[in-house]
Coordinates of C-alpha atoms and ligand atoms in Angstrom, one line a residue:
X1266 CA -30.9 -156.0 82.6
X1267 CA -29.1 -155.9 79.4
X1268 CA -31.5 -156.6 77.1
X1269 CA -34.4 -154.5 78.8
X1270 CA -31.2 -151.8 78.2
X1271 CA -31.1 -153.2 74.5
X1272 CA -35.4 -152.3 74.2
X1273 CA -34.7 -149.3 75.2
X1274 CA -31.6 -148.3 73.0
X1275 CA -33.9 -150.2 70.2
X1276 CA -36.5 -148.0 70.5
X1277 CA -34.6 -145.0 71.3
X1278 CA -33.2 -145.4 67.6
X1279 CA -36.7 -145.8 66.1
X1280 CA -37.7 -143.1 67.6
X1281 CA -35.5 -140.7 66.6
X1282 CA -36.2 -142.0 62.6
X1283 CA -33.8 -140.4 60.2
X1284 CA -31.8 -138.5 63.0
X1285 CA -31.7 -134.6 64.3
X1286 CA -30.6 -133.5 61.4
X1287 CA -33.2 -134.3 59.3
X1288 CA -35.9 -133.6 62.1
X1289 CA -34.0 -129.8 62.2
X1290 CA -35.0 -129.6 58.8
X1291 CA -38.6 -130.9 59.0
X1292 CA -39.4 -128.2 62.2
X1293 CA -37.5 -125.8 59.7
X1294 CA -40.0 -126.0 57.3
X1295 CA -43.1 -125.6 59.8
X1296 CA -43.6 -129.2 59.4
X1297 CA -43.9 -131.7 62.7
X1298 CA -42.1 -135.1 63.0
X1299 CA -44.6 -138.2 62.3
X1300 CA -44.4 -139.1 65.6
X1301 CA -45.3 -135.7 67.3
X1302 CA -48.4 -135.5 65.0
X1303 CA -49.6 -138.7 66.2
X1304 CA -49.1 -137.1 70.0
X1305 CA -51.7 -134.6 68.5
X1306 CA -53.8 -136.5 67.1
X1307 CA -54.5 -139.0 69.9
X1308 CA -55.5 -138.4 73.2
X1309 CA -52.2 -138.2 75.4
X1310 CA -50.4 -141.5 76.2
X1311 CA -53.2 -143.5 74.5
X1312 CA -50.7 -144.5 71.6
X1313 CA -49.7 -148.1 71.0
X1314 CA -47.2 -148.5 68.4
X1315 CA -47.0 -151.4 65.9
X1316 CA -43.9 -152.8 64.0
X1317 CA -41.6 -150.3 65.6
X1318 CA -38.7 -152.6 64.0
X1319 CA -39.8 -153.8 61.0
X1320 CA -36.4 -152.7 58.4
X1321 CA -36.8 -152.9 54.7
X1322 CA -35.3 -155.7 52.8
X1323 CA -33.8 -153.8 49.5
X1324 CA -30.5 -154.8 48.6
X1325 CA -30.1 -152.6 45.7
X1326 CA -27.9 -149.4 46.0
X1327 CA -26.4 -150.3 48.8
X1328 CA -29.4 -150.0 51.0
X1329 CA -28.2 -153.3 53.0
X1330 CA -26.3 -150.8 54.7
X1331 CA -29.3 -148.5 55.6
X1332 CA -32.0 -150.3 57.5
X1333 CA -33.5 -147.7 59.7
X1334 CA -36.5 -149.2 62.0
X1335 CA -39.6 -148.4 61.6
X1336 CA -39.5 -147.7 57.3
X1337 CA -40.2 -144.5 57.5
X1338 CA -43.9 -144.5 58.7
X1339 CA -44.8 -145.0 62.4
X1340 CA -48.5 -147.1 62.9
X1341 CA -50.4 -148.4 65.6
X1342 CA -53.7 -147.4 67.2
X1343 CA -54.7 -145.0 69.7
X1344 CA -58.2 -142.9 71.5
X1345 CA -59.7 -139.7 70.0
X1346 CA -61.7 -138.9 73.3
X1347 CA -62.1 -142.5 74.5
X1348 CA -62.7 -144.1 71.0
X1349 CA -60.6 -146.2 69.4
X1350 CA -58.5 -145.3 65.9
X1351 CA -56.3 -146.5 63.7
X1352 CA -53.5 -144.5 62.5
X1353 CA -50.4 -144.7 60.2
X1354 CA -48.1 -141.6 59.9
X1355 CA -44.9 -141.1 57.3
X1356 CA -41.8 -139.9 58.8
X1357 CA -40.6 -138.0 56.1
X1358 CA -37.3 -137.7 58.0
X1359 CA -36.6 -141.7 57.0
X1360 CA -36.0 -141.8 53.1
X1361 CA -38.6 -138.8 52.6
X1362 CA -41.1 -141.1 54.1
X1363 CA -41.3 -143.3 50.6
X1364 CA -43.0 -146.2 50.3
X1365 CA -41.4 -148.9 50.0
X1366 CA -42.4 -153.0 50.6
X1367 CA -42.2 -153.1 54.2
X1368 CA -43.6 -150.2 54.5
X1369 CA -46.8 -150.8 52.7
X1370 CA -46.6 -154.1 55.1
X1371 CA -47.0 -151.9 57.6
X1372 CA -49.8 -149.7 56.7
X1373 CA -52.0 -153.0 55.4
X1374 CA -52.0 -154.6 59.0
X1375 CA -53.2 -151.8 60.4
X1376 CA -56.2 -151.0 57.9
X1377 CA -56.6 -155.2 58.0
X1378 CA -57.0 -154.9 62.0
X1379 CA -59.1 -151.4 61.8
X1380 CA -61.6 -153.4 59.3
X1381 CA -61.8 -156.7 61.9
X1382 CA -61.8 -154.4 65.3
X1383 CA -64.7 -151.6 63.5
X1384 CA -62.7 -148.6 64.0
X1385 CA -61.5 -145.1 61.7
X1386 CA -58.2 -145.0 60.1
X1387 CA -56.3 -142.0 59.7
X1388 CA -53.6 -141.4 57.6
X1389 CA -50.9 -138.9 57.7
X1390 CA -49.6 -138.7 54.7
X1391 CA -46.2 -137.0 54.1
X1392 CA -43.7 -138.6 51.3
X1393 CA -41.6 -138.9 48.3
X1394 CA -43.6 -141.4 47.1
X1395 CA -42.5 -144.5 45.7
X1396 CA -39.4 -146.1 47.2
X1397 CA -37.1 -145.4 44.1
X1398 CA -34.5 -147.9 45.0
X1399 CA -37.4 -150.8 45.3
X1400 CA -39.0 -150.3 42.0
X1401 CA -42.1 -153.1 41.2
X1402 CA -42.0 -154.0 44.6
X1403 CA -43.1 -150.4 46.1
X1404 CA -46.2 -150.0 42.9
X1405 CA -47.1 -153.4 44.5
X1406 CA -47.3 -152.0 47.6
X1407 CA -49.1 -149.7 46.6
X1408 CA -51.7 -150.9 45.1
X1409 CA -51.8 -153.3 48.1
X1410 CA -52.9 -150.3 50.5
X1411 CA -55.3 -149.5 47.9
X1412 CA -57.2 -152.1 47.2
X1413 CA -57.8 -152.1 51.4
X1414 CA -58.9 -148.2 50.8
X1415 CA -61.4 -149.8 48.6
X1416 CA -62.5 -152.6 51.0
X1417 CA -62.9 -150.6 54.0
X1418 CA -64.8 -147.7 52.2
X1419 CA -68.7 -147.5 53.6
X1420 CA -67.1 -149.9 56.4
X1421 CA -64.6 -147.6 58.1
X1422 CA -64.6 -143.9 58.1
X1423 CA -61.1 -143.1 56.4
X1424 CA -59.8 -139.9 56.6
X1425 CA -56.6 -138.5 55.1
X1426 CA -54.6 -135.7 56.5
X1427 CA -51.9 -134.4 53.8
X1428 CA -48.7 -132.7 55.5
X1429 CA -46.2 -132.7 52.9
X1430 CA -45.6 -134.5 49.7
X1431 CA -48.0 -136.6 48.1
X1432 CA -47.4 -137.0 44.7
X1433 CA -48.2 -139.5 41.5
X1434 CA -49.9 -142.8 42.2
X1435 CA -49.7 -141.9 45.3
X1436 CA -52.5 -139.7 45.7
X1437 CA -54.9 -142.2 45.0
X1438 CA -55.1 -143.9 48.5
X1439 CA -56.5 -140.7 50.1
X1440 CA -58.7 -140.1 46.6
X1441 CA -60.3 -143.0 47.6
X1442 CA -60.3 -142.0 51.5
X1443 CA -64.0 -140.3 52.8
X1444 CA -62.3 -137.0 53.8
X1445 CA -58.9 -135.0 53.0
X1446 CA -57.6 -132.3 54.8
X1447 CA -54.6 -130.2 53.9
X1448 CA -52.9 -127.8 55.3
X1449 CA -51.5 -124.7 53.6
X1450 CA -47.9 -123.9 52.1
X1451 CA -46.2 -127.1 53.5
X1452 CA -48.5 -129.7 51.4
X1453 CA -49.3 -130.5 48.1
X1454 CA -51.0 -133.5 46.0
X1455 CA -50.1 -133.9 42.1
X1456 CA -50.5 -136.8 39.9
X1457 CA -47.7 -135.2 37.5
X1458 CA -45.4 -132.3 39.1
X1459 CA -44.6 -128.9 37.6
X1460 CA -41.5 -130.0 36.2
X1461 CA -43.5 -133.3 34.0
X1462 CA -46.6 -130.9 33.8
X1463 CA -43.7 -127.9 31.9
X1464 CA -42.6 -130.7 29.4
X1465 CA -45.5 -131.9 28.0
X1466 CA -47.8 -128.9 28.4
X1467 CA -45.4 -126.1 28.1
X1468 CA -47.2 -125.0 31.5
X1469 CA -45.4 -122.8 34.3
X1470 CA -46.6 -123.8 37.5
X1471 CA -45.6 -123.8 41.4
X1472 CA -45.8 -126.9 42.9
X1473 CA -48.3 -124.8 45.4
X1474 CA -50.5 -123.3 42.6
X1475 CA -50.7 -126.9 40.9
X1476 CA -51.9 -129.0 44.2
X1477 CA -51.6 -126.8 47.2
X1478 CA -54.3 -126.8 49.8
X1479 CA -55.8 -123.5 48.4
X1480 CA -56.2 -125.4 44.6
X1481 CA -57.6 -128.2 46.1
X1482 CA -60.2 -126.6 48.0
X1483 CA -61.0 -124.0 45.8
X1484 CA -60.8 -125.5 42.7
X1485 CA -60.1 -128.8 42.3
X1486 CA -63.1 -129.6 45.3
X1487 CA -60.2 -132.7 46.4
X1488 CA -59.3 -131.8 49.6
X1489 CA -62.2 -130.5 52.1
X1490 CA -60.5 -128.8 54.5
X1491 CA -57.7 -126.9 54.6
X1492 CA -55.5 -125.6 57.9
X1493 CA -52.9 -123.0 59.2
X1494 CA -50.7 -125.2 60.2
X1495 CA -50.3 -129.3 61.4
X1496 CA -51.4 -128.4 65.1
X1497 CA -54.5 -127.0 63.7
X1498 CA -55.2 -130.0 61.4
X1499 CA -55.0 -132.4 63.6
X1500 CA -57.1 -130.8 66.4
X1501 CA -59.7 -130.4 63.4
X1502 CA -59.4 -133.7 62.5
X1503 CA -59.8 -135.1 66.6
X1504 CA -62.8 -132.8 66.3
X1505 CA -64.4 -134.5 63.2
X1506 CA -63.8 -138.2 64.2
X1507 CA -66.0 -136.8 67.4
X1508 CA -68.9 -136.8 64.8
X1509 CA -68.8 -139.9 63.3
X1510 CA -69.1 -143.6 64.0
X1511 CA -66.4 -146.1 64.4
X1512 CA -68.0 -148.1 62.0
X1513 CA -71.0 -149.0 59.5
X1514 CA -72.7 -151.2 61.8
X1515 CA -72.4 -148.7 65.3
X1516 CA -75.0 -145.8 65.1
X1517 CA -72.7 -142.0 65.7
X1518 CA -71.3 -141.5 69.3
X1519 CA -74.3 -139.6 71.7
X1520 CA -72.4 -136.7 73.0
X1521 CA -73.5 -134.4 76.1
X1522 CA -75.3 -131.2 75.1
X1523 CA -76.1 -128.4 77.3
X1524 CA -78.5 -126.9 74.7
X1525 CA -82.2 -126.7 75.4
X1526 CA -84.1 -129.3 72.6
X1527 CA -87.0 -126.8 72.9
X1528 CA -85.4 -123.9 72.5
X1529 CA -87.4 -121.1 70.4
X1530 CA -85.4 -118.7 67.8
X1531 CA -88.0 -116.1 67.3
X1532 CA -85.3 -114.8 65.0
X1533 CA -86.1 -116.8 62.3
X1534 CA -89.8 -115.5 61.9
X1535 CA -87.9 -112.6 60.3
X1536 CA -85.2 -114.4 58.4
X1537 CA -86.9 -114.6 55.3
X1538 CA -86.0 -111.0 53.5
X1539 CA -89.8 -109.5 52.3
X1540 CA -88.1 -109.5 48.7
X1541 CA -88.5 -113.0 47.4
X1542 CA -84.8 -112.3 45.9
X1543 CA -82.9 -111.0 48.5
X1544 CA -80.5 -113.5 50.0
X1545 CA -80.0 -114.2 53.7
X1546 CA -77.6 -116.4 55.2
X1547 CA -78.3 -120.0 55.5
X1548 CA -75.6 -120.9 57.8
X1549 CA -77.5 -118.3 60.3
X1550 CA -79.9 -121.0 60.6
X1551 CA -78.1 -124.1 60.2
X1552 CA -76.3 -122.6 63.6
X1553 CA -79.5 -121.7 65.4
X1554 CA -80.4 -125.3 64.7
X1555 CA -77.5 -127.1 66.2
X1556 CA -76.9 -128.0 69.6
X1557 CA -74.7 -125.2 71.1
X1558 CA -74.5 -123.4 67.2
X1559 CA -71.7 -126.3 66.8
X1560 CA -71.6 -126.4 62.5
X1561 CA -68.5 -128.6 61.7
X1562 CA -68.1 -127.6 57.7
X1563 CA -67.1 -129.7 54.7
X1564 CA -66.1 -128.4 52.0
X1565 CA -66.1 -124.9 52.9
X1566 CA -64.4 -123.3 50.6
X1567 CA -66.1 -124.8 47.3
X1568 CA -69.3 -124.7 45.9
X1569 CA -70.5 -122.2 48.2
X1570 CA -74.0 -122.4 46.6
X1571 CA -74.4 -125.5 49.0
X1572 CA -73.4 -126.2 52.3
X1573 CA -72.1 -129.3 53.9
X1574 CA -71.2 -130.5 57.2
X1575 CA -72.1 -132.3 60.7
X1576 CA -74.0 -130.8 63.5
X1577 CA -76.0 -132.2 66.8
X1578 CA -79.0 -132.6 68.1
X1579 CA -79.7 -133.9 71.3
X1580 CA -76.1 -134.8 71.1
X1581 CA -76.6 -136.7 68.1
X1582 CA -75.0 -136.3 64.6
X1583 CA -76.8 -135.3 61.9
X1584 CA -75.2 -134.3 58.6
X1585 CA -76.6 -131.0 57.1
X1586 CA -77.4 -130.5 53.5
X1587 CA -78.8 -126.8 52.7
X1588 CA -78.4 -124.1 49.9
X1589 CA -77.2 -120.9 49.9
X1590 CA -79.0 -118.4 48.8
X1591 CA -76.3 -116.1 49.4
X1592 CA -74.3 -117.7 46.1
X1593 CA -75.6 -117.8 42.9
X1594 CA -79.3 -117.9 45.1
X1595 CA -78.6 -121.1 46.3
X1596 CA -79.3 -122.7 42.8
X1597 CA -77.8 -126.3 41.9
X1598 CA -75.0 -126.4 39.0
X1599 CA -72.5 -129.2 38.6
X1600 CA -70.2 -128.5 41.5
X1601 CA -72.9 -128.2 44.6
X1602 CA -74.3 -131.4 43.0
X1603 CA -71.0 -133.1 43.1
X1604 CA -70.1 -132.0 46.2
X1605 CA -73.5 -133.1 48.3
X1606 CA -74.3 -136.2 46.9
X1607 CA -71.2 -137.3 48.1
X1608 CA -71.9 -135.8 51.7
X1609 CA -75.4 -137.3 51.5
X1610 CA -73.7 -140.9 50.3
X1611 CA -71.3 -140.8 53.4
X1612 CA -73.9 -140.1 55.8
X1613 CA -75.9 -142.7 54.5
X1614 CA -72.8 -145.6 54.6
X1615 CA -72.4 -144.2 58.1
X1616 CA -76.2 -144.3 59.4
X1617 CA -75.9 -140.5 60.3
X1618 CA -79.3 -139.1 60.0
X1619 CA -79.9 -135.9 57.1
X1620 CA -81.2 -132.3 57.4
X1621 CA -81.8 -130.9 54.6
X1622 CA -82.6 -127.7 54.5
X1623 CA -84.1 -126.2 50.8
X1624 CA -84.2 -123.0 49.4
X1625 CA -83.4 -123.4 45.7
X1626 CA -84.6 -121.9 42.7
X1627 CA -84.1 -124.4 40.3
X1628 CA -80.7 -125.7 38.2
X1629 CA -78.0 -122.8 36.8
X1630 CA -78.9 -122.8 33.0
X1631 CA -76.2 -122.4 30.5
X1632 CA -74.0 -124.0 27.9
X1633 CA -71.1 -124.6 30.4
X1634 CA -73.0 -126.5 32.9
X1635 CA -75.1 -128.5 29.9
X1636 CA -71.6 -129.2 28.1
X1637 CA -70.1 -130.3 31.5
X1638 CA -72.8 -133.0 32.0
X1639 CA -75.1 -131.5 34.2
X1640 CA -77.7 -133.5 33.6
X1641 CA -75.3 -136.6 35.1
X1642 CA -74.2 -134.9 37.9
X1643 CA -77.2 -133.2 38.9
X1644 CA -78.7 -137.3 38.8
X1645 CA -75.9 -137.8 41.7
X1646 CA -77.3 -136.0 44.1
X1647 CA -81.0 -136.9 43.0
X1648 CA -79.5 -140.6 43.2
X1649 CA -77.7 -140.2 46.2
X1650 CA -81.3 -138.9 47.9
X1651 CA -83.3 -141.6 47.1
X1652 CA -81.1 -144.5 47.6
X1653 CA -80.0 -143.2 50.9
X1654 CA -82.3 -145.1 53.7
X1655 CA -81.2 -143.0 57.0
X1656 CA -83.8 -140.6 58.4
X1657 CA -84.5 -137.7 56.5
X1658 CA -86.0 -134.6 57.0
X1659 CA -86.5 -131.8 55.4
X1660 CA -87.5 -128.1 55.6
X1661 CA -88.0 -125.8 52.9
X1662 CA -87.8 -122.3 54.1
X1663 CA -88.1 -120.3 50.6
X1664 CA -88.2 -121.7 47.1
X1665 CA -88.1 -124.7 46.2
X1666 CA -88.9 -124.8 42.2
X1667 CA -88.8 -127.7 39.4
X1668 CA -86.4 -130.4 39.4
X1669 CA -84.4 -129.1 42.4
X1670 CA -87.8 -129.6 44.5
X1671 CA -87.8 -133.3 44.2
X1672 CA -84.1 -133.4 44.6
X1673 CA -83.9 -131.6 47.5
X1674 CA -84.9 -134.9 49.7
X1675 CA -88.2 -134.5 48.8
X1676 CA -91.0 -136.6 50.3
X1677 CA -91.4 -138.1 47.0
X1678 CA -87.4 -139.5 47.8
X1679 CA -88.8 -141.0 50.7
X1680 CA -88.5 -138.3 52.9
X1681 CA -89.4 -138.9 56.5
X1682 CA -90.5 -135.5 57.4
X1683 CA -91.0 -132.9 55.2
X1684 CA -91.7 -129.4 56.7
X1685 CA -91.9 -126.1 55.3
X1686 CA -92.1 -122.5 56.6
X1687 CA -94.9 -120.4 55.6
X1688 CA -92.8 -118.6 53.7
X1689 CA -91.9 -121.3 51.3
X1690 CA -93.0 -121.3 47.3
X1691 CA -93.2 -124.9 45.9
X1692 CA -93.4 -125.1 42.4
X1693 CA -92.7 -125.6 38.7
X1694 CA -90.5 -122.1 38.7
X1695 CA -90.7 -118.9 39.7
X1696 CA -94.1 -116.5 39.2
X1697 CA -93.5 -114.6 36.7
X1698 CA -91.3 -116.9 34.2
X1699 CA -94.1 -119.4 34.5
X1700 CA -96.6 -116.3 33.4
X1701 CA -94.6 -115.4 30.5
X1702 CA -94.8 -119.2 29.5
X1703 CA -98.3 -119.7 29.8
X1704 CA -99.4 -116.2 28.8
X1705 CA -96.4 -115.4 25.8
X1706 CA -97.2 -112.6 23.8
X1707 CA -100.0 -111.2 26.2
X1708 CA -99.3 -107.4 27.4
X1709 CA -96.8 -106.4 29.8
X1710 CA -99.6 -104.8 32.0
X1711 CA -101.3 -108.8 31.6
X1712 CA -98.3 -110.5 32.4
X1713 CA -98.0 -108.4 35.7
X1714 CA -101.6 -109.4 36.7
X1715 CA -101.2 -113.1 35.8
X1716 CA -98.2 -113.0 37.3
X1717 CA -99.7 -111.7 40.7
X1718 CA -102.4 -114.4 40.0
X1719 CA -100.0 -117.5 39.7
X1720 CA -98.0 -116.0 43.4
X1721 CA -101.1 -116.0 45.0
X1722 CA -101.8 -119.4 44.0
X1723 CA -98.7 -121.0 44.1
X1724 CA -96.3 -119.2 45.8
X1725 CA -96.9 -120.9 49.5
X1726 CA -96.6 -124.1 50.8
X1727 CA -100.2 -124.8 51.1
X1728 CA -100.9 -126.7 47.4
X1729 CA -98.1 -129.3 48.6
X1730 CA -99.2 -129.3 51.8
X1731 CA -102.7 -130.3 50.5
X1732 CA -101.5 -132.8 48.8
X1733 CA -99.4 -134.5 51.7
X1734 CA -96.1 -133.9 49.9
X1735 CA -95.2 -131.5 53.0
X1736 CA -96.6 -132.6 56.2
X1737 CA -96.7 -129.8 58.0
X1738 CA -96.2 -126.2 57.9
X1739 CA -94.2 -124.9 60.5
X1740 CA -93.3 -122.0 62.3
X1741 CA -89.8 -120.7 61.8
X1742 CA -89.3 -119.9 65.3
X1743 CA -89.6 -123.9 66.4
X1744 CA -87.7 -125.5 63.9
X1745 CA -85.3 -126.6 65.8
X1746 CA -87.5 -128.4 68.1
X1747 CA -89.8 -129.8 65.2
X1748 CA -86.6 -130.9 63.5
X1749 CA -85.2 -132.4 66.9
X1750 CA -88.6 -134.6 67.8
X1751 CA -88.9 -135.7 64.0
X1752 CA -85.1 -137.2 64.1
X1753 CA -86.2 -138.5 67.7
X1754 CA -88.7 -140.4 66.7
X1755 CA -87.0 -141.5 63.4
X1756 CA -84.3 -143.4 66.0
X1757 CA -85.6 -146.8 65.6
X1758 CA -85.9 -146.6 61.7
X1759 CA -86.0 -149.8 59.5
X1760 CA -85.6 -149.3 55.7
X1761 CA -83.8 -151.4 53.1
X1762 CA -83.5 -151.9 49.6
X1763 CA -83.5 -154.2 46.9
X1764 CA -80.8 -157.0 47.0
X1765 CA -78.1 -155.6 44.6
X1766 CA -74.9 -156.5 43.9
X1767 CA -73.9 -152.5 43.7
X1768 CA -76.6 -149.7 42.4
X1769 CA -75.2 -148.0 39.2
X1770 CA -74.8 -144.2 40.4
X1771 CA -74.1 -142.0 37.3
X1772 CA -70.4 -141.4 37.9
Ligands
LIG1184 C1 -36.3 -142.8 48.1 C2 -36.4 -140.6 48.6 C3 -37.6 -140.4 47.8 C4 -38.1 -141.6 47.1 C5 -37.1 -138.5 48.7 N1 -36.2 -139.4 49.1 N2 -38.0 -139.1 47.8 N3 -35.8 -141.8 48.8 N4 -37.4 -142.7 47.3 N5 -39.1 -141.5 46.3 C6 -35.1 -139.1 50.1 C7 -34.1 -138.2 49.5 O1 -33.1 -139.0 48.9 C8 -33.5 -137.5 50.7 O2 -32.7 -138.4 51.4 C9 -34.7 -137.4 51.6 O3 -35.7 -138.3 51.1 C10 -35.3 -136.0 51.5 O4 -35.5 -135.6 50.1 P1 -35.1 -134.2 49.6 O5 -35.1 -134.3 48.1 O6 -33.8 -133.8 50.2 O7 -36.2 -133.3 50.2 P2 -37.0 -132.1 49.5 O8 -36.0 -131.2 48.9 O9 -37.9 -131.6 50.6 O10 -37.8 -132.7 48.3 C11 -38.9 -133.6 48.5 C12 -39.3 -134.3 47.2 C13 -38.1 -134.8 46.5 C14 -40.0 -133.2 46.3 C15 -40.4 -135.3 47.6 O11 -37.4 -135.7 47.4 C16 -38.5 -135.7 45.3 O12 -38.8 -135.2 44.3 N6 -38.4 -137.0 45.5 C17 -38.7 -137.9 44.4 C18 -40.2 -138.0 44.2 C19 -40.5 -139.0 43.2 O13 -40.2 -138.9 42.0 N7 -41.0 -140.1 43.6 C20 -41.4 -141.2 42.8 C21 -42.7 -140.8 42.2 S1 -43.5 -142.1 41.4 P3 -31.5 -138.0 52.4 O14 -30.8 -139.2 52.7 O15 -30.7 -137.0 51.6 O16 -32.2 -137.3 53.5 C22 -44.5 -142.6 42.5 C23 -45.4 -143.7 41.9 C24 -46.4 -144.2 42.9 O17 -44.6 -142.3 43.6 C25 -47.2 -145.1 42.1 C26 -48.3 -145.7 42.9 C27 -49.2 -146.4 42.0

């Protein structure tokens, strides 16, 4: 009996990490214990702990004497409705959750196992950072976890959920992670803090304003979510994994829907405003699309000229690209490049399926974009497109002019299906710049008349159509049942490319 009394005592005093007070102060600031976000994150009693015991081994500063279990980071492995996870969590309450040896011990067998079993990690990341009593041996660590972020990327979704601290070379495990969340006024990520970032730069900053969740998802683009509070964060993050497969070589879970596949929106006959530059709301049809209007957004809150995210159809994932002609008329600049090709590159690793969705009038001209290197990143997405060998389908609603056509996961990209509403305009640009071109120095009263001239010609989707570059021309109201028999029949698709050690995206 005693030493089933001694388990218990043992883990009793792991579980309670760096004691009540320090778990009074975390709850003070908003913040949960590492352990009670895991309870969230997992579905209940599902969690099974590893290395519950493992102390650290620093001798310096009289840590010898200080050798709480556990490290300050609680792992193991758990369900997120039936399917397996991975998941490490810093207790921030155990030597501000730093890193140390042991600790990065910790966090590398479960990422080893999560590669070998197939399944997600997750990590909750809330810390000091580097162990500051271990020195070297804590970088080591580091650089230990990521050099498995590296391994498992495209093998294992890896998500990273930021709750607290995460500061200098620390950052770059959940930089390298598929998806960040945050969640507002009790986390922040910084490679230098305020106080390094006054000295050298003579800059005033709050550790909020310089890598809160608001920065990052406004600004910066390196967080894609952010949240209220942890109990929302984690629910959104239980919501995501839903979405995605456990690993590269499983196709996305099949989910029940209740929605009907041939269900008619006669509202989208009349989504189209009769001003060719009127904006409507994209995301009004992205919803009417998805099983039960379900739209799970990444990236909300940056770039807003594209949008991002995961919806279903027949139950099935299917990651949604589409502009929006609501913000800057849905053209592509630098940011909504960035931001998709690395949507449209995760789906691919992950054999989810793309919609794209196109109404685009072309790239946002000026010297800001050209000196920022449009050109490269505007390749990204162009590169992310045509390397990317899961079904695709497309439907232009609108415009779709000049570059941004064949970027937009053209058929020439090897699109699978490529539909377009009658309403769509597919060409080199816009009516009347492409008059002014051809017809410079001609009347105003000429221009107008070419100008009507070039519409009627090219302003449908019939001269791509004739050429087999669109399929079909489809009626708004059935899109959603064109769109759910093309990805149907696209179930059983084979497509590779050449051998290659790795391609050589522009970065
Ligand atoms: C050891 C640490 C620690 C660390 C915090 N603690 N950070 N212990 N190593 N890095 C301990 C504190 O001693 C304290 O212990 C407890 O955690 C809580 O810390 P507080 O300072 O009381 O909390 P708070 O006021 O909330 O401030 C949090 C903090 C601050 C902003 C994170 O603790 C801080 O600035 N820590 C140092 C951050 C840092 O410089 N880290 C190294 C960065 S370099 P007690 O016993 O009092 O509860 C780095 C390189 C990584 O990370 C490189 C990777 C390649």
């Amino acid at each position: 009996m005693d030493v089933l009394q001694e388990l218990e005592d043992r883990r009793q005093a792991a579980r309670n990490g760096g004691g009540e007070r320090r778990i009074a102060a975390q709850h003070s600031k908003g913040k949960l214990t590492a352990r009670e976000r895991i309870e969230l994150l997992l579905d209940e009693g599902s969690f099974e702990e590893f290395d519950m015991f493992v102390a650290h081994r620093c001798t310096d500063f009289g840590m010898e004497q200080d050798r709480p279990a556990g490290d300050g980071v609680v792992t193991g492995w758990g369900t997120v409705n039936g399917r397996m996870i991975y998941v490490f969590s810093q207790d921030f309450t155990v030597f501000g959750g730093s890193l140390s040896e042991t600790h990065a011990q910790k966090v590398c067998k479960i990422m080893d196992m999560a590669m070998q079993n197939g399944a997600p990690v997750v990590g909750i990341n809330d810390s000091g950072g580097a162990r500051i009593q271990e020195g070297v041996a804590s970088l080591a660590g580091y650089a230990e976890v990521f050099q498995r972020n590296i391994m498992a990327s495209g093998v294992v979704p890896q998500i990273s959920v930021i709750m607290g601290p995460c500061a200098g070379g620390a950052v770059y495990s959940p930089a390298m992670t598929d998806f960040i969340f945050m969640v507002k006024d009790s986390s922040y990520m910084f490679v230098t803090g305020p106080d390094v970032v006054k000295t050298v730069t003579n800059e005033v900053v709050t550790a909020e304003e310089l890598g809160g969740a608001s920065t990052h998802t406004k600004k910066s683009s390196v967080a894609d979510g952010a949240f209220e509070n942890d109990v929302e964060a984690l629910a959104e993050v239980r919501r995501l994994v839903d979405f995605l497969p456990l690993n590269n070589r499983q196709k996305p879970p099949v989910r029940p829907f209740f929605d009907d596949v041939n269900r008619l929106e006669d509202s989208l006959d009349t989504l189209i405003p009769d001003n060719a530059n009127t904006p409507y709301d994209m995301k009004e049809l992205i919803q009417k699309l998805a099983d039960e209007s379900d739209f799970y957004e990444i990236q909300e809150d940056f770039a807003k000229n594209i949008l991002t995210g995961f919806m279903r159809l027949e139950g099935s994932t299917v990651g949604v690209v589409a502009n929006q002609p609501m913000v800057l008329a849905g053209c592509l600049d630098i940011d909504s490049s960035r931001k998709a090709a690395r949507f449209v590159r995760f789906c691919d690793a992950f054999e989810i399926p793309i919609l794209t969705l196109v109404d685009v009038p072309g790239f946002l001209p000026g010297t800001s974009q050209e000196y920022g290197g449009v050109i490269k990143h505007g390749a990204k997405l162009l590169f992310a497109y045509g390397e990317a060998t899961v079904p695709k389908v497309t439907v232009i609603t609108r415009k779709a002019y000049g570059g941004a056509y064949d970027v937009m996961a053209s058929k020439h990209l090897r699109g699978d299906f490529n539909y377009a509403w009658p309403t769509a305009e597919i060409a080199v640009m816009g009516a009347k710049g492409a008059t002014e071109i051809i017809y410079r120095g001609k009347s105003t009263e000429e221009i107008a008349a070419r100008t009507k001239e070039y519409e009627d010609r090219f302003a449908n989707p019939f001269v791509a159509a004739e050429k087999g570059f669109i399929d079909e021309v489809i009626m708004p109201h059935s899109t959603r049942k064109r769109v759910c028999r093309a990805f149907a029949s696209l179930r059983g698709k084979q497509l590779q490319n050449p051998w290659k050690k790795h391609d050589n995206i522009p970065l």
